[in-house]
Amino acid sequence: QIRSYISDVFIGPGLEDLASRVKRAIGAMNILDSALRVSLVETWAQRLPSIDVIESLRIAFFVCLGFLSMAAAVIGTLSFFITKVRARALLDRAPSGKVHCCSWCCLLFFVASGALLLTGVLILCTVFAGEGCVFLRREVFNHEGIARYADLLGLRPTLGGGTAPSKAVRDASAYAAVEIARSCFASNGTGDMLLA
């Protein structure tokens, strides 16, 4: 029983079929590996310095807004005391509103405007990121979407240099790479790469 199974699989047409399936699987894993490296490692790693600079600017803007709002509160409180002292000292003159205008109107208006501007920018970024996640989940990472967007995901490689495999081998490897990506990343995927 075992001897006949081994001879069927490892001799003659069985061996050719096994070699063909292994070659297709190796090609598919190479395609999937290169696609994941390009999309995750190279793309995100190249943008990390820019993301760090933007995050540092955001934090600096938050800190400046915090300091300005605290300064406005202190200046506003001091202006009440200054006005009260001047009103007692100079009974014949009306108190000036310059200090109040400076603290409550100008400084707080600047703080409120900056806070609203930053909030708008952050909401805009959040909407774009959220819509991107919804698009990926509902359109790309489903059974039909992975095949539809296989070119953009890098699962169908372009022609390579000197030792490029034949078109049939490349197409079979690309099909297997799409099937492996479906089993791993699609919401209805089984996760079984061996059956893909």
GROMACS .gro file of C-alpha atoms in nm:
model
  196
    1GLN     CA    1   0.000   0.000   0.000
    2ILE     CA    2   0.262   0.257   0.108
    3ARG     CA    3   0.505   0.137  -0.158
    4SER     CA    4   0.250   0.181  -0.436
    5TYR     CA    5   0.155   0.528  -0.310
    6ILE     CA    6   0.521   0.635  -0.300
    7SER     CA    7   0.584   0.497  -0.647
    8ASP     CA    8   0.274   0.678  -0.781
    9VAL     CA    9   0.380   1.011  -0.628
   10PHE     CA   10   0.758   1.003  -0.671
   11ILE     CA   11   0.804   0.817  -1.002
   12GLY     CA   12   0.697   0.912  -1.353
   13PRO     CA   13   0.400   1.144  -1.405
   14GLY     CA   14   0.340   1.183  -1.029
   15LEU     CA   15   0.691   1.320  -0.985
   16GLU     CA   16   0.644   1.561  -1.275
   17ASP     CA   17   0.314   1.680  -1.126
   18LEU     CA   18   0.474   1.724  -0.783
   19ALA     CA   19   0.770   1.915  -0.931
   20SER     CA   20   0.531   2.139  -1.124
   21ARG     CA   21   0.326   2.213  -0.812
   22VAL     CA   22   0.640   2.286  -0.606
   23LYS     CA   23   0.774   2.516  -0.878
   24ARG     CA   24   0.441   2.699  -0.895
   25ALA     CA   25   0.431   2.731  -0.514
   26ILE     CA   26   0.787   2.863  -0.499
   27GLY     CA   27   0.709   3.118  -0.770
   28ALA     CA   28   0.388   3.219  -0.594
   29MET     CA   29   0.563   3.265  -0.260
   30ASN     CA   30   0.838   3.470  -0.429
   31ILE     CA   31   0.573   3.694  -0.587
   32LEU     CA   32   0.383   3.731  -0.258
   33ASP     CA   33   0.707   3.795  -0.068
   34SER     CA   34   0.820   4.068  -0.307
   35ALA     CA   35   0.472   4.228  -0.310
   36LEU     CA   36   0.459   4.238   0.070
   37ARG     CA   37   0.814   4.372   0.093
   38VAL     CA   38   0.741   4.652  -0.152
   39SER     CA   39   0.408   4.749   0.003
   40LEU     CA   40   0.503   4.720   0.369
   41VAL     CA   41   0.877   4.746   0.414
   42GLU     CA   42   0.990   4.980   0.139
   43THR     CA   43   0.684   5.207   0.122
   44TRP     CA   44   0.631   5.262   0.495
   45ALA     CA   45   0.998   5.263   0.586
   46GLN     CA   46   1.067   5.538   0.333
   47ARG     CA   47   0.791   5.755   0.479
   48LEU     CA   48   0.880   5.714   0.847
   49PRO     CA   49   1.103   6.026   0.866
   50SER     CA   50   0.828   6.241   0.712
   51ILE     CA   51   0.567   6.094   0.947
   52ASP     CA   52   0.794   6.163   1.247
   53VAL     CA   53   0.842   6.527   1.139
   54ILE     CA   54   0.467   6.577   1.094
   55GLU     CA   55   0.400   6.422   1.434
   56SER     CA   56   0.663   6.648   1.596
   57LEU     CA   57   0.502   6.954   1.436
   58ARG     CA   58   0.160   6.846   1.561
   59ILE     CA   59   0.291   6.805   1.915
   60ALA     CA   60   0.469   7.142   1.900
   61PHE     CA   61   0.149   7.310   1.781
   62PHE     CA   62  -0.046   7.146   2.067
   63VAL     CA   63   0.212   7.267   2.319
   64CYS     CA   64   0.205   7.624   2.180
   65LEU     CA   65  -0.175   7.629   2.194
   66GLY     CA   66  -0.163   7.505   2.553
   67PHE     CA   67   0.086   7.771   2.658
   68LEU     CA   68  -0.110   8.045   2.483
   69SER     CA   69  -0.437   7.940   2.644
   70MET     CA   70  -0.273   7.932   2.989
   71ALA     CA   71  -0.116   8.272   2.922
   72ALA     CA   72  -0.453   8.411   2.814
   73ALA     CA   73  -0.613   8.288   3.135
   74VAL     CA   74  -0.335   8.442   3.349
   75ILE     CA   75  -0.339   8.772   3.157
   76GLY     CA   76  -0.719   8.787   3.174
   77THR     CA   77  -0.720   8.728   3.549
   78LEU     CA   78  -0.447   8.990   3.598
   79SER     CA   79  -0.640   9.236   3.386
   80PHE     CA   80  -0.937   9.211   3.622
   81PHE     CA   81  -0.712   9.290   3.917
   82ILE     CA   82  -0.537   9.575   3.733
   83THR     CA   83  -0.869   9.727   3.633
   84LYS     CA   84  -0.999   9.697   3.988
   85VAL     CA   85  -0.685   9.866   4.132
   86ARG     CA   86  -0.695  10.145   3.871
   87ALA     CA   87  -1.065  10.202   3.928
   88ARG     CA   88  -1.001  10.254   4.299
   89ALA     CA   89  -0.698  10.478   4.239
   90LEU     CA   90  -0.850  10.691   3.967
   91LEU     CA   91  -1.210  10.750   4.068
   92ASP     CA   92  -1.266  11.030   3.819
   93ARG     CA   93  -1.166  10.826   3.506
   94ALA     CA   94  -1.330  10.521   3.351
   95PRO     CA   95  -1.105  10.213   3.338
   96SER     CA   96  -0.940  10.128   3.007
   97GLY     CA   97  -1.040   9.812   2.822
   98LYS     CA   98  -0.704   9.762   2.648
   99VAL     CA   99  -0.583   9.488   2.879
  100HIS     CA  100  -0.913   9.302   2.861
  101CYS     CA  101  -0.923   9.333   2.485
  102CYS     CA  102  -0.567   9.202   2.459
  103SER     CA  103  -0.629   8.902   2.681
  104TRP     CA  104  -0.982   8.796   2.601
  105CYS     CA  105  -1.030   8.902   2.241
  106CYS     CA  106  -0.694   8.888   2.068
  107LEU     CA  107  -0.514   8.610   2.255
  108LEU     CA  108  -0.813   8.382   2.307
  109PHE     CA  109  -0.930   8.441   1.951
  110PHE     CA  110  -0.587   8.327   1.827
  111VAL     CA  111  -0.594   8.020   2.053
  112ALA     CA  112  -0.948   7.928   1.950
  113SER     CA  113  -0.870   7.978   1.581
  114GLY     CA  114  -0.556   7.766   1.605
  115ALA     CA  115  -0.740   7.493   1.792
  116LEU     CA  116  -1.023   7.487   1.538
  117LEU     CA  117  -0.777   7.483   1.248
  118LEU     CA  118  -0.580   7.195   1.398
  119THR     CA  119  -0.900   7.009   1.477
  120GLY     CA  120  -1.016   7.048   1.118
  121VAL     CA  121  -0.687   6.917   0.981
  122LEU     CA  122  -0.694   6.618   1.217
  123ILE     CA  123  -1.056   6.540   1.128
  124LEU     CA  124  -0.968   6.560   0.758
  125CYS     CA  125  -0.680   6.315   0.808
  126THR     CA  126  -0.905   6.086   1.011
  127VAL     CA  127  -1.173   6.083   0.743
  128PHE     CA  128  -0.920   5.994   0.472
  129ALA     CA  129  -0.764   5.719   0.685
  130GLY     CA  130  -1.105   5.581   0.780
  131GLU     CA  131  -1.227   5.579   0.422
  132GLY     CA  132  -0.904   5.405   0.319
  133CYS     CA  133  -0.961   5.134   0.579
  134VAL     CA  134  -1.322   5.086   0.468
  135PHE     CA  135  -1.210   5.065   0.104
  136LEU     CA  136  -0.943   4.809   0.189
  137ARG     CA  137  -1.180   4.599   0.397
  138ARG     CA  138  -1.482   4.607   0.168
  139GLU     CA  139  -1.327   4.634  -0.178
  140VAL     CA  140  -0.970   4.505  -0.176
  141PHE     CA  141  -0.953   4.235   0.091
  142ASN     CA  142  -1.242   4.020  -0.021
  143HIS     CA  143  -1.241   3.722  -0.255
  144GLU     CA  144  -1.305   3.916  -0.577
  145GLY     CA  145  -1.111   4.227  -0.476
  146ILE     CA  146  -0.773   4.058  -0.441
  147ALA     CA  147  -0.794   3.928  -0.797
  148ARG     CA  148  -0.929   4.264  -0.924
  149TYR     CA  149  -0.650   4.465  -0.761
  150ALA     CA  150  -0.375   4.204  -0.803
  151ASP     CA  151  -0.175   4.430  -1.035
  152LEU     CA  152  -0.179   4.716  -0.784
  153LEU     CA  153  -0.091   4.482  -0.498
  154GLY     CA  154   0.208   4.350  -0.694
  155LEU     CA  155   0.073   3.997  -0.729
  156ARG     CA  156   0.116   3.994  -1.107
  157PRO     CA  157   0.481   4.073  -1.172
  158THR     CA  158   0.600   4.241  -1.486
  159LEU     CA  159   0.858   4.083  -1.712
  160GLY     CA  160   1.194   4.050  -1.544
  161GLY     CA  161   1.546   4.039  -1.679
  162GLY     CA  162   1.762   3.758  -1.822
  163THR     CA  163   1.636   3.448  -1.641
  164ALA     CA  164   1.267   3.535  -1.642
  165PRO     CA  165   1.042   3.226  -1.643
  166SER     CA  166   0.811   3.155  -1.932
  167LYS     CA  167   0.474   3.327  -1.954
  168ALA     CA  168   0.289   3.009  -1.857
  169VAL     CA  169   0.500   2.958  -1.544
  170ARG     CA  170   0.471   3.327  -1.453
  171ASP     CA  171   0.091   3.322  -1.500
  172ALA     CA  172   0.058   3.004  -1.294
  173SER     CA  173   0.273   3.155  -1.018
  174ALA     CA  174   0.071   3.478  -1.026
  175TYR     CA  175  -0.255   3.281  -1.004
  176ALA     CA  176  -0.117   3.084  -0.709
  177ALA     CA  177   0.001   3.407  -0.542
  178VAL     CA  178  -0.351   3.551  -0.575
  179GLU     CA  179  -0.496   3.233  -0.426
  180ILE     CA  180  -0.250   3.241  -0.133
  181ALA     CA  181  -0.332   3.609  -0.073
  182ARG     CA  182  -0.702   3.523  -0.082
  183SER     CA  183  -0.662   3.247   0.173
  184CYS     CA  184  -0.455   3.470   0.405
  185PHE     CA  185  -0.601   3.821   0.369
  186ALA     CA  186  -0.960   3.789   0.246
  187SER     CA  187  -1.234   3.813   0.507
  188ASN     CA  188  -1.373   3.479   0.393
  189GLY     CA  189  -1.028   3.317   0.351
  190THR     CA  190  -0.947   2.986   0.516
  191GLY     CA  191  -0.590   3.072   0.612
  192ASP     CA  192  -0.470   2.741   0.471
  193MET     CA  193  -0.184   2.824   0.235
  194LEU     CA  194  -0.130   2.460   0.137
  195LEU     CA  195  -0.477   2.427  -0.016
  196ALA     CA  196  -0.440   2.754  -0.207
   0.00000   0.00000   0.00000
